[in-house]
Coordinates of C-alpha atoms in Angstrom, one line a residue:
X14 CA 130.6 120.1 173.5
X15 CA 127.9 122.8 173.6
X16 CA 124.3 122.2 174.5
X17 CA 123.3 123.0 170.9
X18 CA 125.8 120.5 169.6
X19 CA 124.6 117.8 172.0
X20 CA 121.0 118.4 171.0
X21 CA 121.8 118.3 167.3
X22 CA 123.8 115.0 167.7
X23 CA 120.9 113.4 169.6
X24 CA 118.4 114.4 166.9
X25 CA 120.6 113.1 164.1
X26 CA 121.1 109.7 165.9
X27 CA 117.4 109.4 166.6
X28 CA 116.5 110.3 163.0
X29 CA 118.9 107.8 161.5
X30 CA 117.7 105.0 163.8
X31 CA 114.1 105.9 163.1
X32 CA 114.6 105.6 159.3
X33 CA 116.0 102.2 159.9
X34 CA 113.0 101.1 161.9
X35 CA 110.5 101.6 159.1
X36 CA 111.1 98.1 157.8
X37 CA 110.0 96.4 161.0
X38 CA 108.6 98.8 163.6
X39 CA 108.2 96.1 166.3
X40 CA 111.8 95.0 166.3
X41 CA 113.8 96.0 169.3
X42 CA 116.9 96.6 167.2
X43 CA 114.9 99.2 165.3
X44 CA 113.6 101.2 168.3
X45 CA 115.8 104.3 168.4
X46 CA 114.6 105.5 171.8
X47 CA 116.0 102.3 173.4
X48 CA 119.5 103.1 172.2
X49 CA 119.4 106.8 173.2
X50 CA 117.3 106.8 176.4
X51 CA 117.1 110.3 177.8
X52 CA 120.8 110.9 177.1
X53 CA 121.3 114.6 176.3
X54 CA 117.7 115.5 177.3
X55 CA 119.0 118.1 179.8
X56 CA 120.0 120.3 176.8
X57 CA 116.3 120.8 176.1
X58 CA 115.1 121.4 179.7
X59 CA 114.8 124.3 182.0
X60 CA 115.5 123.6 185.6
X61 CA 112.6 123.6 188.0
X62 CA 112.3 126.3 190.7
X63 CA 113.5 125.2 194.1
X64 CA 110.1 125.0 195.9
X65 CA 109.9 121.6 197.4
X66 CA 110.3 120.6 201.0
X67 CA 113.9 120.9 202.1
X68 CA 115.7 118.7 204.7
X69 CA 116.0 120.3 208.1
X70 CA 119.7 119.8 208.3
X71 CA 120.5 121.0 204.7
X72 CA 121.6 124.4 206.0
X73 CA 124.1 122.8 208.3
X74 CA 126.0 121.1 205.5
X75 CA 129.3 122.7 204.7
X76 CA 129.9 121.0 201.4
X77 CA 127.0 121.2 198.9
X78 CA 126.3 118.2 196.6
X79 CA 125.8 118.9 192.9
X80 CA 124.2 116.9 190.1
X81 CA 126.0 116.2 186.8
X82 CA 124.7 119.4 185.3
X83 CA 126.1 121.5 188.2
X84 CA 122.8 122.1 190.1
X85 CA 122.7 121.6 193.9
X86 CA 121.0 118.4 195.1
X87 CA 118.6 119.0 197.9
X88 CA 117.1 116.2 199.9
X89 CA 113.3 115.9 199.6
X90 CA 110.7 114.4 201.9
X91 CA 107.0 113.4 201.5
X92 CA 104.5 116.1 201.9
X93 CA 103.2 115.8 205.5
X94 CA 99.6 116.0 204.2
X95 CA 100.0 112.7 202.2
X96 CA 98.7 109.7 204.0
X97 CA 100.8 106.5 203.2
X98 CA 98.7 103.7 201.7
X99 CA 98.8 100.7 204.1
X100 CA 101.4 102.6 206.0
X101 CA 103.9 102.7 203.1
X102 CA 104.7 105.7 200.9
X103 CA 106.0 103.2 198.3
X104 CA 102.4 102.1 197.7
X105 CA 101.4 105.7 196.9
X106 CA 104.3 105.7 194.3
X107 CA 103.2 102.5 192.7
X108 CA 99.5 103.4 192.6
X109 CA 100.3 106.7 190.9
X110 CA 102.7 105.1 188.5
X111 CA 100.1 102.5 187.3
X112 CA 97.6 105.3 186.8
X113 CA 99.7 106.5 183.9
X114 CA 99.9 103.2 182.0
X115 CA 99.8 103.9 178.2
X116 CA 100.7 107.6 178.4
X117 CA 102.8 108.2 175.2
X118 CA 106.6 108.5 175.1
X119 CA 108.2 111.7 173.9
X120 CA 111.9 112.4 174.2
X121 CA 112.4 115.6 176.2
X122 CA 108.8 115.7 177.2
X123 CA 107.3 118.8 178.9
X124 CA 108.2 118.5 182.6
X125 CA 105.2 120.7 183.7
X126 CA 102.4 118.4 182.6
X127 CA 101.7 114.7 182.4
X128 CA 100.3 114.1 178.9
X129 CA 103.6 112.7 177.6
X130 CA 106.7 111.3 179.3
X131 CA 110.2 110.2 178.7
X132 CA 111.7 107.8 181.3
X133 CA 113.0 110.4 183.8
X134 CA 110.0 112.7 183.4
X135 CA 107.8 109.7 184.3
X136 CA 109.7 108.9 187.5
X137 CA 109.9 112.5 188.5
X138 CA 106.2 113.2 187.9
X139 CA 105.1 110.0 189.8
X140 CA 107.1 110.9 192.9
X141 CA 105.9 114.5 192.7
X142 CA 102.2 113.7 192.3
X143 CA 102.1 110.7 194.7
X144 CA 104.0 112.0 197.7
X145 CA 105.2 115.5 196.9
X146 CA 108.9 114.8 196.4
X147 CA 110.3 116.9 193.6
X148 CA 113.2 115.1 192.0
X149 CA 115.8 116.3 189.4
X150 CA 114.7 116.3 185.8
X151 CA 116.9 113.7 184.0
X152 CA 118.1 110.2 184.8
X153 CA 121.7 111.1 185.5
X154 CA 120.7 113.7 188.0
X155 CA 118.1 111.4 189.6
X156 CA 120.9 108.8 189.9
X157 CA 123.1 111.3 191.6
X158 CA 120.2 112.1 194.0
X159 CA 119.8 108.5 194.8
X160 CA 123.5 108.0 195.5
X161 CA 123.5 111.1 197.7
X162 CA 120.5 110.4 199.8
X163 CA 119.5 106.7 199.6
X164 CA 120.4 104.7 202.7
X165 CA 121.2 101.7 200.5
X166 CA 122.6 101.5 197.0
X167 CA 122.8 98.1 195.4
X168 CA 124.0 96.6 192.1
X169 CA 122.1 93.3 192.4
X170 CA 118.5 93.3 191.2
X171 CA 117.7 90.8 194.0
X172 CA 118.0 93.7 196.5
X173 CA 115.4 95.9 194.8
X174 CA 112.4 96.9 196.8
X175 CA 108.9 98.1 195.7
X176 CA 109.0 101.8 194.8
X177 CA 112.8 102.0 194.4
X178 CA 114.4 103.9 191.5
X179 CA 116.5 101.7 189.2
X180 CA 119.0 102.9 186.6
X181 CA 120.1 101.3 183.4
X182 CA 122.5 101.9 180.5
X183 CA 121.4 102.0 176.9
X184 CA 120.1 99.1 174.9
X185 CA 122.7 97.5 172.6
X186 CA 121.1 94.4 171.3
X187 CA 119.5 91.1 172.3
X188 CA 122.7 89.1 172.8
X189 CA 124.5 88.7 176.1
X190 CA 127.8 89.4 174.4
X191 CA 126.5 92.9 173.5
X192 CA 126.9 93.8 177.2
X193 CA 130.1 92.0 178.1
X194 CA 133.5 93.6 178.7
X195 CA 132.2 97.2 178.5
X196 CA 134.2 99.9 180.1
X197 CA 132.5 102.2 182.6
X198 CA 132.6 105.0 180.0
X199 CA 130.6 102.7 177.7
X200 CA 127.8 102.3 180.2
X201 CA 126.3 105.7 180.7
X202 CA 123.0 106.1 182.6
X203 CA 120.3 106.6 180.0
X204 CA 117.2 105.0 181.5
X205 CA 115.3 104.8 184.8
X206 CA 112.4 102.8 186.1
X207 CA 110.3 102.2 189.2
X208 CA 110.4 98.7 190.7
X209 CA 107.1 97.0 191.3
X210 CA 108.2 93.8 192.9
X211 CA 108.3 90.2 191.7
X212 CA 110.8 91.1 189.0
X213 CA 108.7 93.7 187.3
X214 CA 109.3 97.4 186.6
X215 CA 107.1 100.2 185.4
X216 CA 108.7 102.7 183.0
X217 CA 108.4 104.8 179.9
X218 CA 110.9 103.3 177.5
X219 CA 110.2 104.4 173.9
X220 CA 107.5 105.6 171.5
X221 CA 107.4 102.3 169.6
X222 CA 107.0 100.2 172.8
X223 CA 103.9 102.2 173.7
X224 CA 105.0 104.7 176.4
X225 CA 104.4 103.8 180.1
X226 CA 104.3 100.0 180.5
X227 CA 105.0 97.2 182.9
X228 CA 107.8 94.8 182.0
X229 CA 109.8 91.8 183.3
X230 CA 113.5 92.1 184.0
X231 CA 114.2 90.3 180.7
X232 CA 112.5 92.9 178.5
X233 CA 115.0 94.4 176.1
X234 CA 117.9 93.1 178.3
X235 CA 117.1 95.3 181.3
X236 CA 118.7 92.7 183.6
X237 CA 122.0 93.1 181.7
X238 CA 121.7 96.8 181.4
X239 CA 121.1 97.4 185.1
X240 CA 123.6 99.6 186.8
X241 CA 122.3 100.3 190.3
X242 CA 119.2 101.2 192.3
X243 CA 118.2 102.6 195.6
X244 CA 115.3 103.6 197.7
X245 CA 114.5 107.3 198.5
X246 CA 111.1 106.9 200.1
X247 CA 111.4 107.2 203.8
X248 CA 109.5 104.8 206.1
X249 CA 106.3 106.3 207.2
X250 CA 106.0 107.2 210.9
X251 CA 104.2 104.4 212.6
X252 CA 100.6 105.2 213.5
X253 CA 97.4 103.3 214.1
X254 CA 95.8 102.5 210.8
X255 CA 92.0 102.6 211.0

């Protein structure tokens, strides 16, 4: 399917769901962005220039790693000028993420400025601004990055750590049965969030839910939609904290 066809399909799906939502705009079942996530958003985006810090051993790799769109994945590291908060880069990530609470949701938001976000634009911008790590532009490519470079990938939410990236499939309804017996092909990655700890995430889920917000695992069945997560923030070098 061509990019134009994908884009047209996404717009038609969103439009149909949005018309249905007019009767009750607060109902989860009538929130079109939850069903679509950022699926297909790559058809609207231009890839960023490769200007971020590159791993020292990248040139030694014989087999390049590519994201789902066919672009090479390059390991990123925090900008050396960034001082970790309380000795942890994850705290920089969380602090920056919270500073964007309430920023509106827009599907396919402009990746070059932070006045609107979809889910993957939010996570990318937070990592870029907080510690200088320039991640891929959509959730599937960010998931590929995590799988390529995280030291630990997990499928249990109990293993999530503060500042981790978490990946979810699309919302299907409020019943547990809506998520039972699904084939892998029926569980595409469509959403990403940053873990805050204590069973809470910060994310940009949809226009009707208010853009960037903090939620419990149970919000809109996130705990049943969860696919995997991983940490990509390296431990800060130990130094005396004044």
